[in-house]
XYZ file of C-alpha atoms in Angstrom:
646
model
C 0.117 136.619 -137.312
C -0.606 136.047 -141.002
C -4.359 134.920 -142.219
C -4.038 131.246 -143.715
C -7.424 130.474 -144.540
C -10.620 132.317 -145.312
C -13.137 130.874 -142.836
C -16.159 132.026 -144.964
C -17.816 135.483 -145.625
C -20.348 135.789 -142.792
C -19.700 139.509 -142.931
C -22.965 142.329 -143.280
C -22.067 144.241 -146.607
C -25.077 146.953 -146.609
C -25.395 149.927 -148.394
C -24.757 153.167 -146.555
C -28.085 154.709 -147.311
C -28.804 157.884 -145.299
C -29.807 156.901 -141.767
C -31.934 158.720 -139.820
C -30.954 161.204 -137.219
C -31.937 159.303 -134.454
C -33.232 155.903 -133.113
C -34.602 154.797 -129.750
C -31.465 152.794 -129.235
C -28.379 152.367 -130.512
C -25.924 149.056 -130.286
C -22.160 149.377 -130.759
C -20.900 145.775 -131.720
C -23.069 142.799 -133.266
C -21.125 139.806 -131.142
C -23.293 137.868 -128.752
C -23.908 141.075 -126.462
C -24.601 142.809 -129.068
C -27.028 141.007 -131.063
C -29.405 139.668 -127.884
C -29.538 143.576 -127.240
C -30.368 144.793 -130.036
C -33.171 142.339 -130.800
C -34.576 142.617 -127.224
C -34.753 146.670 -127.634
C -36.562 145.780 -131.292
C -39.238 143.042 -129.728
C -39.990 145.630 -127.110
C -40.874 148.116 -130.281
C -38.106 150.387 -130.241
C -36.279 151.332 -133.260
C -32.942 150.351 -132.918
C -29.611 150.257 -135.075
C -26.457 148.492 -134.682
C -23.268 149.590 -135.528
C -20.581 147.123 -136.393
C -17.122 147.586 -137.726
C -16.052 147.175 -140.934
C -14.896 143.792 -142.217
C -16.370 142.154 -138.900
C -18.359 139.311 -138.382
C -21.962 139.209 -136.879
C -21.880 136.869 -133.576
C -18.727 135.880 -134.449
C -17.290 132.890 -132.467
C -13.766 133.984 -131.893
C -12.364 131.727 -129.560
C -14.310 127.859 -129.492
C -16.581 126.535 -131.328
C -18.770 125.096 -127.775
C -21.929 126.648 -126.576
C -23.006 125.597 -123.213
C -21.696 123.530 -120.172
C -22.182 124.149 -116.544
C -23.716 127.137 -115.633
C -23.257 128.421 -119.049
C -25.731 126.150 -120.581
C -28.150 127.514 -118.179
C -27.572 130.959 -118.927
C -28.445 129.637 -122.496
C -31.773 128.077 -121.521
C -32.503 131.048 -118.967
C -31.608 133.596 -122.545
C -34.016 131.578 -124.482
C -36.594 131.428 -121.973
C -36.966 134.823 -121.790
C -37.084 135.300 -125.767
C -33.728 135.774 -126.796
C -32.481 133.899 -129.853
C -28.586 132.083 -128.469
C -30.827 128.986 -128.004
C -32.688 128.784 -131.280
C -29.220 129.775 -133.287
C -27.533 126.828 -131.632
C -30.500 124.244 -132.349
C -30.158 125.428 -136.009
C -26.679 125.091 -136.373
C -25.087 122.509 -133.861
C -22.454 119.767 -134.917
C -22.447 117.753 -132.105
C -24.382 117.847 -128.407
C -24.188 116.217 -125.439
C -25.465 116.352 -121.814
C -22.952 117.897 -119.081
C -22.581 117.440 -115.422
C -24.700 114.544 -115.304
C -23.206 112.637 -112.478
C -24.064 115.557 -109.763
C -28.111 115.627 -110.671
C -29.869 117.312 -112.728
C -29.137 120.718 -110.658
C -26.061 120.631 -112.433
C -26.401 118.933 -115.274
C -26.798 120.998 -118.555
C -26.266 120.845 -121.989
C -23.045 121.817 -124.145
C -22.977 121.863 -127.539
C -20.172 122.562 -130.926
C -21.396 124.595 -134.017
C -20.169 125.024 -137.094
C -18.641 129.145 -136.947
C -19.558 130.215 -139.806
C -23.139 128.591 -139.953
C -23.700 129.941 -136.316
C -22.790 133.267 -137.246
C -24.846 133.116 -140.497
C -28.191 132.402 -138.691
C -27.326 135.648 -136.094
C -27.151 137.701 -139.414
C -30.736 136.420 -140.678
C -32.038 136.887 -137.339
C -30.969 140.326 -137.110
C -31.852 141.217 -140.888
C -35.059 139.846 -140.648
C -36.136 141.341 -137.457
C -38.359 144.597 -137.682
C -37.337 148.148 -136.515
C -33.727 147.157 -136.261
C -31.164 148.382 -138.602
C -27.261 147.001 -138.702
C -24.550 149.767 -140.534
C -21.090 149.074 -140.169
C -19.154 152.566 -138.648
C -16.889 152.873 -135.627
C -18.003 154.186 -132.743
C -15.865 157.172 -131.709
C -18.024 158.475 -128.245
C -20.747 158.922 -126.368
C -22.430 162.483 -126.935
C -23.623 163.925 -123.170
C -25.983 166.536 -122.345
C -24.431 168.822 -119.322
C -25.972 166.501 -116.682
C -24.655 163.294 -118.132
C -27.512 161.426 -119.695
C -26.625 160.016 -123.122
C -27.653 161.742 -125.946
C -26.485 159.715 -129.252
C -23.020 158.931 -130.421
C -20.281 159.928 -132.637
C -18.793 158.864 -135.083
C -15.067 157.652 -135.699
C -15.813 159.892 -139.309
C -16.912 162.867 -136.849
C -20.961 162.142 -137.326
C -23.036 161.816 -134.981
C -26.255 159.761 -134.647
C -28.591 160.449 -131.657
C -30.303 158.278 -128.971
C -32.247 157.997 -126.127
C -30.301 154.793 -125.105
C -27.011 153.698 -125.910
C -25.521 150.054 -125.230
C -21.984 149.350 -125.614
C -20.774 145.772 -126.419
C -17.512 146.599 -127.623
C -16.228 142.590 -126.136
C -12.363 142.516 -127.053
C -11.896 145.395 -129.544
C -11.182 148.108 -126.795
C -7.172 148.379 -127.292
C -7.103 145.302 -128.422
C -3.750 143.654 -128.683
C -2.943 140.221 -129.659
C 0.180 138.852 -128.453
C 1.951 135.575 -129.789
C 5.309 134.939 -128.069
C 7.238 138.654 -129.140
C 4.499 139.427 -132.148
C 2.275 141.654 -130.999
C -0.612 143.342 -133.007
C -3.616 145.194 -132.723
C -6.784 143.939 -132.954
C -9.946 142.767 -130.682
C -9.319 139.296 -132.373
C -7.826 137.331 -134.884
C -7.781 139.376 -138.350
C -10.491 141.997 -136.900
C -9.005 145.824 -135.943
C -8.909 147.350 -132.514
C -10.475 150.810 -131.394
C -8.904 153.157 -129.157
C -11.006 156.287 -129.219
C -13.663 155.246 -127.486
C -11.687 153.968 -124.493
C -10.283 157.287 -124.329
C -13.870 158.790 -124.346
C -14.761 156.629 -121.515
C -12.687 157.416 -119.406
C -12.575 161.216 -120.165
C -16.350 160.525 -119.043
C -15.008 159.307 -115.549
C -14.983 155.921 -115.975
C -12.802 153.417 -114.128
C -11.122 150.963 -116.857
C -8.557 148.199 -116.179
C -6.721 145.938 -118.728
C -7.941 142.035 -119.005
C -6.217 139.442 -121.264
C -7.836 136.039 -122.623
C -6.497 134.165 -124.898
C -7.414 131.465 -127.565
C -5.868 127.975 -129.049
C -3.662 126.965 -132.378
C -6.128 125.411 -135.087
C -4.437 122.146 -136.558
C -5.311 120.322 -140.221
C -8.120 117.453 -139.449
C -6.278 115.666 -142.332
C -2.635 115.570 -140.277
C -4.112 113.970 -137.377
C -3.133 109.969 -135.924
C -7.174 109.477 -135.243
C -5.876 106.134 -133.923
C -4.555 107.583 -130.812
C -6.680 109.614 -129.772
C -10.390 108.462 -127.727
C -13.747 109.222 -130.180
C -16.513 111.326 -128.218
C -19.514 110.854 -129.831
C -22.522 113.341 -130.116
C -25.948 112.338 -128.091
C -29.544 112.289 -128.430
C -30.197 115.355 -126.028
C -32.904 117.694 -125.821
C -32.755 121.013 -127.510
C -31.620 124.635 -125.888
C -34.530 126.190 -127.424
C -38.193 125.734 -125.860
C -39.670 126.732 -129.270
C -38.001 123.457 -130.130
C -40.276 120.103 -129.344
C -36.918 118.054 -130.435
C -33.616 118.549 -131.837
C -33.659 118.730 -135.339
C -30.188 118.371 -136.695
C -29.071 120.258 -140.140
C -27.023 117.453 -140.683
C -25.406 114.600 -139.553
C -23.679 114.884 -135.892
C -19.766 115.279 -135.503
C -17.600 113.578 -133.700
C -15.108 115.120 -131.072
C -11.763 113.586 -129.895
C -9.798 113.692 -126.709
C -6.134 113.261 -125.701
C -3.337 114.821 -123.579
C -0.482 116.468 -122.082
C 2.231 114.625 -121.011
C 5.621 115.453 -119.634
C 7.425 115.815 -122.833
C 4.960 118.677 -123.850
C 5.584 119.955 -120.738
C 9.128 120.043 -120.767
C 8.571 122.180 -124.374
C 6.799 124.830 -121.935
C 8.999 125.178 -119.390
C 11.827 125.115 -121.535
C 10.278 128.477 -123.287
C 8.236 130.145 -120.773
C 10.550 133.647 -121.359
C 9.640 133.372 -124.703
C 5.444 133.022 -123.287
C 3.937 136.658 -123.748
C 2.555 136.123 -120.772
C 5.484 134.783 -118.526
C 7.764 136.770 -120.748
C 6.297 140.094 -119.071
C 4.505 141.467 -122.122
C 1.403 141.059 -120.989
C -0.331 143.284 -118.387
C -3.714 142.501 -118.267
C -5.121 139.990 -116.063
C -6.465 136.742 -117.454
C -9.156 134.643 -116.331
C -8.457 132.032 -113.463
C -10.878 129.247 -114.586
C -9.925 129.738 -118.524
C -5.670 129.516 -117.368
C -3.139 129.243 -120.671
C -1.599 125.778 -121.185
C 1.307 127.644 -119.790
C -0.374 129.001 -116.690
C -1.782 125.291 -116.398
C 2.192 123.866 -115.847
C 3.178 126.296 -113.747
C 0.373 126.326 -111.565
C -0.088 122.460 -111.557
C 3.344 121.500 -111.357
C 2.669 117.948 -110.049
C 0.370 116.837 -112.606
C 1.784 114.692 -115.475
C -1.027 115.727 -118.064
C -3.860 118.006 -118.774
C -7.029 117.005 -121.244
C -7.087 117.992 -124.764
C -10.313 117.976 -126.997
C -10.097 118.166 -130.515
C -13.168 119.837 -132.216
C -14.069 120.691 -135.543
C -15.157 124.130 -136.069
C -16.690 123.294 -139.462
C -18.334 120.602 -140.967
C -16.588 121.956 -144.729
C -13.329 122.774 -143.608
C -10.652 121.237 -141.887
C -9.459 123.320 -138.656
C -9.708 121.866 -135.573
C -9.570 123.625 -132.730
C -7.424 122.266 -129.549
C -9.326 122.511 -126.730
C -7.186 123.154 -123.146
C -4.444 124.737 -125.174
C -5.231 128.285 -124.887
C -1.162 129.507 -125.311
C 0.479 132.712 -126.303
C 3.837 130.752 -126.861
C 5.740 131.584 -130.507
C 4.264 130.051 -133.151
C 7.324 127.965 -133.250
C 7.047 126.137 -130.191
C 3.293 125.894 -130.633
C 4.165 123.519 -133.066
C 6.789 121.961 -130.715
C 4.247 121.221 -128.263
C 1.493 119.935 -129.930
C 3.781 117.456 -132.088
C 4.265 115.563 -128.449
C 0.830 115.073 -127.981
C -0.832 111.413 -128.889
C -2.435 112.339 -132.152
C -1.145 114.830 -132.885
C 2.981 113.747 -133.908
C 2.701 114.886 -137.343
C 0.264 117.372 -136.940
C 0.042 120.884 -139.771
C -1.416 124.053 -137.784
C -3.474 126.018 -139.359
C -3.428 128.709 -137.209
C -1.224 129.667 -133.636
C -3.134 130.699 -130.607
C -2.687 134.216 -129.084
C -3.465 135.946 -126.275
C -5.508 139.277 -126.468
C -5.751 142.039 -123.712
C -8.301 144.775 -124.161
C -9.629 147.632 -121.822
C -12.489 146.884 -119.782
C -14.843 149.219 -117.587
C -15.069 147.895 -114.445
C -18.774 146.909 -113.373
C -19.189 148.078 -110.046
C -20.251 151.448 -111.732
C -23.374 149.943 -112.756
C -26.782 150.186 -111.779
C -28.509 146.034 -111.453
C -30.075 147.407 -114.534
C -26.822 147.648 -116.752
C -26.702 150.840 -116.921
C -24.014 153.131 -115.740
C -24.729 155.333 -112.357
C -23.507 158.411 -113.756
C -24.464 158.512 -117.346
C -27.975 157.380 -117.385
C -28.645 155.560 -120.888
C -25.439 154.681 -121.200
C -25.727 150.859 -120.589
C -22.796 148.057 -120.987
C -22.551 144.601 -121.781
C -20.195 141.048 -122.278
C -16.734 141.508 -121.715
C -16.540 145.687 -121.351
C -17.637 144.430 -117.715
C -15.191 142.327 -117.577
C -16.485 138.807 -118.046
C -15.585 136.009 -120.363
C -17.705 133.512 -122.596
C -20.352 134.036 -125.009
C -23.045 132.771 -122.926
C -22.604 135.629 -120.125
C -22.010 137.923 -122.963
C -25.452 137.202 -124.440
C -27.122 137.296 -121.015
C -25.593 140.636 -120.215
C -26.843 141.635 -123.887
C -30.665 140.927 -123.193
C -31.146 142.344 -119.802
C -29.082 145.734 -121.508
C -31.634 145.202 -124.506
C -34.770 145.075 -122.386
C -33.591 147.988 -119.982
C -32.846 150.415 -122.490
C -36.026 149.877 -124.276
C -37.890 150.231 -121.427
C -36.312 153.586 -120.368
C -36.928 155.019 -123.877
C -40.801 154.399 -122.565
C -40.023 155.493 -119.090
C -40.586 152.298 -117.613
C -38.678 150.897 -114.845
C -35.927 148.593 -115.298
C -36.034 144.832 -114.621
C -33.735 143.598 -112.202
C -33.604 139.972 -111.843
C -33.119 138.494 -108.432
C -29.935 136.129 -107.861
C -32.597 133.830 -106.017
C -34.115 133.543 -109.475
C -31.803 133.112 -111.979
C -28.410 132.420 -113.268
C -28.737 135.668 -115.129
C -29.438 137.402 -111.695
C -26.317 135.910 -110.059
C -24.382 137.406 -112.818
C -25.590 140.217 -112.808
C -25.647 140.495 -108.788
C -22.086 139.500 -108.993
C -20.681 142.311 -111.288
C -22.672 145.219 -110.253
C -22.225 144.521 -105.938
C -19.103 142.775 -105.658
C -17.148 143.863 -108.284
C -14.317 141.677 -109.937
C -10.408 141.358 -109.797
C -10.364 138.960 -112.825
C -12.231 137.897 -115.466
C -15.781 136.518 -114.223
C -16.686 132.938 -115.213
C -20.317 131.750 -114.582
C -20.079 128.832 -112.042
C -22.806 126.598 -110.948
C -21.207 127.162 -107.264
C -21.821 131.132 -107.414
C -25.286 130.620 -107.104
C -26.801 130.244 -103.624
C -29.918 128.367 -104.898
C -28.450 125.843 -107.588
C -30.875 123.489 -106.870
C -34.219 125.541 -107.984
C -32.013 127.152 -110.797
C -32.166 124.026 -112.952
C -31.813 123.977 -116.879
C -35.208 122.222 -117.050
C -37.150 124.272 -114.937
C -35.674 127.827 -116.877
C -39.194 128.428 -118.773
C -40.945 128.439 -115.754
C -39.094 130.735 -113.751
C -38.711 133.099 -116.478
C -40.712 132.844 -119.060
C -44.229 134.380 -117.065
C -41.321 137.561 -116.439
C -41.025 137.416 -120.552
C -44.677 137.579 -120.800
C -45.271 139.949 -118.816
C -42.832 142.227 -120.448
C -43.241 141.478 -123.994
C -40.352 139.438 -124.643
C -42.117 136.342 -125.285
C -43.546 135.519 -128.936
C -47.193 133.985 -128.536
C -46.169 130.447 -129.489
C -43.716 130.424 -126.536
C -46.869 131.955 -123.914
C -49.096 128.555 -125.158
C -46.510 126.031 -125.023
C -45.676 127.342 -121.239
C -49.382 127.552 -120.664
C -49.777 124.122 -122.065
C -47.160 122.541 -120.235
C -48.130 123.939 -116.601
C -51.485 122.741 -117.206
C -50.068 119.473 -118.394
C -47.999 119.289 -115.186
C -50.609 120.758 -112.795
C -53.086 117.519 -114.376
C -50.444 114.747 -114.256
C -49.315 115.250 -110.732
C -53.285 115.997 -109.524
C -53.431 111.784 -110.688
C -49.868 110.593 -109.617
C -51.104 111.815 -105.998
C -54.294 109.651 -106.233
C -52.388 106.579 -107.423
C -51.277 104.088 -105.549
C -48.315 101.105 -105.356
C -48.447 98.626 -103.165
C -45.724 96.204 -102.109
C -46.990 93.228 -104.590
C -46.786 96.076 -107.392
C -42.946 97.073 -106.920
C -39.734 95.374 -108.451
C -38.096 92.777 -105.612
C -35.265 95.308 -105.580
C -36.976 98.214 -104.482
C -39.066 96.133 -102.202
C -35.717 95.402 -100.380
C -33.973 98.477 -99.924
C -37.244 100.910 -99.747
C -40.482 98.875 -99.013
C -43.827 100.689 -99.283
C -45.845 101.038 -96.036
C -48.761 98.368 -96.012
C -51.442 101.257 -96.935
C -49.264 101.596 -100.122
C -47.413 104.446 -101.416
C -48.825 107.267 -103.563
C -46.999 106.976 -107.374
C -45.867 111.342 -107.372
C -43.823 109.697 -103.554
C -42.768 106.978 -105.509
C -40.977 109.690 -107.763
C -38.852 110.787 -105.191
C -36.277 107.234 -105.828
C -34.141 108.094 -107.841
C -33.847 104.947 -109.048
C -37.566 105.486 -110.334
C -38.594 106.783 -113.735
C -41.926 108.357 -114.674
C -41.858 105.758 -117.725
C -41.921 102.896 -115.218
C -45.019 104.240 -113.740
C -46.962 105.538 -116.879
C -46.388 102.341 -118.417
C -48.278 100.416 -115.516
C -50.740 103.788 -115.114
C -50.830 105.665 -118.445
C -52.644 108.818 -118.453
C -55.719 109.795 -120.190
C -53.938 112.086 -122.879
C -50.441 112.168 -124.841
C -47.750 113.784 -122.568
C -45.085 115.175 -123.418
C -41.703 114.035 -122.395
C -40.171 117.238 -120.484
C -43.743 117.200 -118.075
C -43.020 113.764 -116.680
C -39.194 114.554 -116.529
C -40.090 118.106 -114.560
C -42.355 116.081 -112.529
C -40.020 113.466 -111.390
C -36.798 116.345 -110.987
C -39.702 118.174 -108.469
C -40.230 115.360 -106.835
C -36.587 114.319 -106.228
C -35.273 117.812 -105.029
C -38.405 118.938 -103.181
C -36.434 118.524 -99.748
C -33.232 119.244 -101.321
C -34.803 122.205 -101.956
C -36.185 123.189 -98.433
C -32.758 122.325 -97.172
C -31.047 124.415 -99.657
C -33.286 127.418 -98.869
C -33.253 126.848 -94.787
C -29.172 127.022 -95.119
C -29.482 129.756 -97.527
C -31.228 131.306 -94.681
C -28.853 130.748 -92.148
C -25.667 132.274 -93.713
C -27.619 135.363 -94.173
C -28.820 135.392 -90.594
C -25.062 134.620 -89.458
C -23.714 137.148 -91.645
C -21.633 138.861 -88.788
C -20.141 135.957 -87.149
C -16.543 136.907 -86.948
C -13.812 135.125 -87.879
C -10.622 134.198 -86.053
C -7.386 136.054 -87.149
C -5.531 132.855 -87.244
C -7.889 130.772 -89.705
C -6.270 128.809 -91.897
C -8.463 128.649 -94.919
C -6.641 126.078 -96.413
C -7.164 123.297 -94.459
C -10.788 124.285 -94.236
C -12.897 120.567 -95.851
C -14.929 121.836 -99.005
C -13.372 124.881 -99.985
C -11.790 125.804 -102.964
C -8.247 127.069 -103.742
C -9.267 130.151 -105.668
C -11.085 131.190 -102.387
C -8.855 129.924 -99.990
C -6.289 132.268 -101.415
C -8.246 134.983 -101.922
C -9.525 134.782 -97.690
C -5.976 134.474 -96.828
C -4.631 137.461 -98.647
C -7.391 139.847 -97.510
C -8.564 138.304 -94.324
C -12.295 139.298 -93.605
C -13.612 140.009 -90.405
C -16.685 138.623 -90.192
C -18.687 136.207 -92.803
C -20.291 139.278 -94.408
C -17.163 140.442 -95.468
C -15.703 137.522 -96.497
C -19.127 136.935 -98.895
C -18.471 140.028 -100.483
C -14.924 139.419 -101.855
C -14.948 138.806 -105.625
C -14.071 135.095 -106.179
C -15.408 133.820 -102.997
C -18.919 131.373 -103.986
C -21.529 131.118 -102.186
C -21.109 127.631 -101.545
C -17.533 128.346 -100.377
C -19.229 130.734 -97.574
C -21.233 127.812 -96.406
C -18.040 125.367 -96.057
C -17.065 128.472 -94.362
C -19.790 128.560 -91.732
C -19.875 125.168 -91.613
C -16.544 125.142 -90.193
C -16.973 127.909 -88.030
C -19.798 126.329 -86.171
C -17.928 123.116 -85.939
C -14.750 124.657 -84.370
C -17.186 126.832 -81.760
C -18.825 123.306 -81.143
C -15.476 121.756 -80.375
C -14.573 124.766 -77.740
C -18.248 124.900 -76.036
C -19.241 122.047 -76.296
C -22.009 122.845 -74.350
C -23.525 125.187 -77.331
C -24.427 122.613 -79.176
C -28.139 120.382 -78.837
């Protein structure tokens, strides 16, 4: 795979002045992982340096240009509400935004946005240059240095010197044996024109580490200027909120891009199955296992047989350049029949690529050897983070990166570490996820992992987490007022929507019809509850005293609407755990069970739990596929005793 185009220099080329012999914590990478820990460990007053390889970028965006979606958008809000900068770099840099998810509530719905690469990556750079105690070198990491007992004691060198530590977090994402595979090619590297390291998977696992071998993969990039825009559906960018709280409203850099969507169709995937021995991955070149819910256009035919198409996006990955990358075509296919296949697609019939997709498999460590806190059980101050532990996208990669950050600062002090509760967070279910249940593949946040989607909302993020960030010293002072301001705000505003009052006379004829309001009246915060009511409608008739802002009436109103959603979510929540060791019948067929997916439903039949505990514990299996579970159970004991049920 030859470089075509130089995507810009967003590369740190700093002197190599003589460092000191030791820092509070040292960082080995400077992607996502590596930059929220880093400037975590620095806010928290440690002294901190990062190493990065040579000729790498800083928080560079290897695969898409898209921050966000489900469940990944709220890790985003849930990084930035606990002071970590992912949020803020997006707001700075975004090309286009819009809201995700929105027809299943605002539980769900989230925020996704595109940035331009080389801008995003730019403002990571200032961020970490301008941040205090924290210094960024570019070396290889060769090892860990151990004392006899195991704890970490600094690192060394790929040169042979060594640089010591109380705390050491490794975000190595890709680079770990990194090959990249496109259809026979195969070279080393962690990504596209970056190296690969090998002695320091070797050093982890002479430490007694358990590593396995994980592939992902990433899409051609195409000319802008050799696309038919004609046939292919305009997605334009929306008026959305921003992912930062620091941020009263979005201020673009510059004018909003569009994206584009078309598709698959049988003739491009007649090209595929036509060449799948010359796929690296069907061709049986590649070991590692790749993630389920990211599949290869390849893995998407063979898997899917019976579908005619599959959705393409086309999205510019910079506003000054012309590569577009093809979303849903994540391939390692020849370069040659890349080209094949894409030139059937509506759009794209005369299309010039820039670039072919690849797939890349790298060694992982896998994270079941980890304390909650990040750190590993047997080498304490050794703590890892992103896709080392086996996870995919930048957004868990970042997560993983601040709660590493803040854990190894605080041992430096000899504090205790903060574990954050799956009840909580998206962060925690992460987190929870990796560290209890292990993984067989790599993990993908999901909205249906977490047991209690419904309080983990992307508007409600600062106030679950941001007191935690306070109380830890992770959140600047601006962010502690505009919290403080905005409970207060909230606290005031619903005080009067309870003391308000709507009568029938006051309501539209529609509502009047299909909810009418008691003869005493109903109280305005009740009258929130409709979802067919906005808090506009009623501060327009009642407006308050003072300005408010528009996120207190909008948290008001999504309160209001899931507060029994909420004590239903939490009373079945209750439940599974209480049924926990309800067996299950050998003869199940998980299949045919209403609700549940088809990535558990395989997983259940191969392994066959006992009970429901078991089953809950199998990596892959959600939550809320454990409830269809029960739910099922109960019914089919129903059906056979009748009698049971009230």
């Amino acid at each position: 795979m030859n470089p075509s185009h130089n995507y810009g220099d967003t590369r740190l080329h700093e002197p190599q002045d003589t460092m000191p012999e030791a820092f509070d914590v040292i960082v080995v990478g400077a992607g996502h992982a590596g930059c929220e820990a880093a400037l975590a460990a620095a806010r928290l007053g440690r002294e901190v340096l990062v190493l990065t390889l040579p000729g790498t970028r800083i928080a560079h965006m290897a695969c898409n240009c898209s921050i966000g979606g489900p469940a990944k958008g709220h890790l985003v809000r849930e990084i930035d509400a606990l002071g970590g900068s992912m949020g803020r770099a997006v707001d700075e840099t975004v090309t286009h935004i819009r809201y995700v998810g929105t027809s299943k509530g605002h539980a769900i719905r989230t925020l996704r946005a595109q940035v331009d690469k080389d801008e995003y990556s730019e403002a990571m750079a200032r961020i970490l240059t301008l941040a205090e105690r924290l210094t960024v070198r570019t070396a290889e990491a060769a090892a860990p240095l151990t004392g006899a007992d195991g704890e970490v004691l600094g690192v060394r060198l790929s040169d042979g010197s060594e640089i010591r530590c109380t705390a050491l977090v490794l975000t190595t994402g890709t680079y770990l044996n990194g090959l990249l595979h496109c259809g026979d090619e195969q070279t080393p590297g962690g990504c596209f024109d970056a190296p690969a390291v090998a002695s320091l998977s070797r050093a982890l696992a002479d430490l007694g580490l358990q590593l396995g071998r994980f592939k992902t993969g990433t899409t051609p990039r195409v000319d802008r200027d050799s696309i038919d825009w004609s046939e292919v559906t305009r997605i334009d960018s929306e008026e959305t909120e921003p992912f930062s709280y620091l941020n009263g409203r979005l201020n673009r850099p510059a004018p909003a891009l569009p994206c584009w969507q078309t598709r698959t169709n049988r003739a491009t995937h007649d090209v595929i199955v036509r060449n799948l021995h010359r796929s690296a991955l069907y061709g049986g070149r590649i070991e590692g296992i790749g993630p389920r819910y990211c599949p290869s256009i390849e893995d998407k035919v063979v898997r899917f047989a019976e579908r005619d198409s599959h959705p393409i996006f086309l999205e510019l990955e910079y506003r000054d350049h012309p590569s577009v990358y093809v979303q849903g075509m994540s391939t390692s296919m020849p370069a040659d029949v890349q080209i094949e296949m894409l030139r059937t697609i509506p759009g794209l019939r005369d299309v010039r690529m820039l670039r072919p997709g690849y797939a890349v498999e790298y060694d992982m460590v896998f994270p079941d050897q980890l304390r909650p806190s990040l750190e590993v059980r047997t080498l304490p101050g050794l703590f890892l983070a992103g896709q080392i532990n086996g996870t995919s996208g930048y957004e868990e990669a970042a997560a993983q990166g601040l709660v590493a950050g803040i854990n190894a600062a605080r041992r430096c002090r000899g504090l205790p570490a903060v574990i954050f509760d799956r009840k909580e967070s998206y962060i925690g279910v992460l987190i929870d996820d990796l560290v209890t249940r292990g993984l067989e593949e790599p993990y993908r946040m999901l909205t249906a992992r977490a047991e209690r989607r419904l309080s983990l909302r992307h508007d409600n993020a600062d106030r679950r987490l941001t007191p935690l960030a306070v109380d830890i010293g992770m959140a600047e002072p601006e962010r502690a007022r505009r919290l403080e301001r905005k409970l207060q705000a909230i606290d005031r505003e619903r005080t009067r929507l309870s003391r308000i009052v709507f009568y029938q006379r006051d309501l539209p004829e529609a509502w009047r019809r299909t909810d009418p309001a008691a003869p005493e009246g109903i109280r305005a915060i009740d009258l929130l509850r409709r979802p067919d009511v906005r808090y506009e409608w009623i501060r327009e008739r009642n407006p308050p005293p003072e300005d408010i802002d528009s996120d207190v009436g909008e948290a008001l109103a999504i309160d209001a609407r899931y507060e029994g959603y909420v004590a239903r979510q939490d009373q079945r929540t209750a439940r599974l755990f209480a049924h926990a060791n309800t067996p299950i019948p050998s003869e199940i067929d998980y299949g045919a069970i209403y609700g549940i997916s088809r990535a558990s439903a395989d997983r259940l039949t191969r392994l066959r739990p006992l009970d429901v505990a078991q089953a809950s514990r199998i990596p892959g299996v959600t939550p809320a596929d454990v409830q269809m579970l029960m739910i099922h159970l109960r019914r089919a004991t129903a059906a056979r005793h009748p009698e049971s049920e009230p």
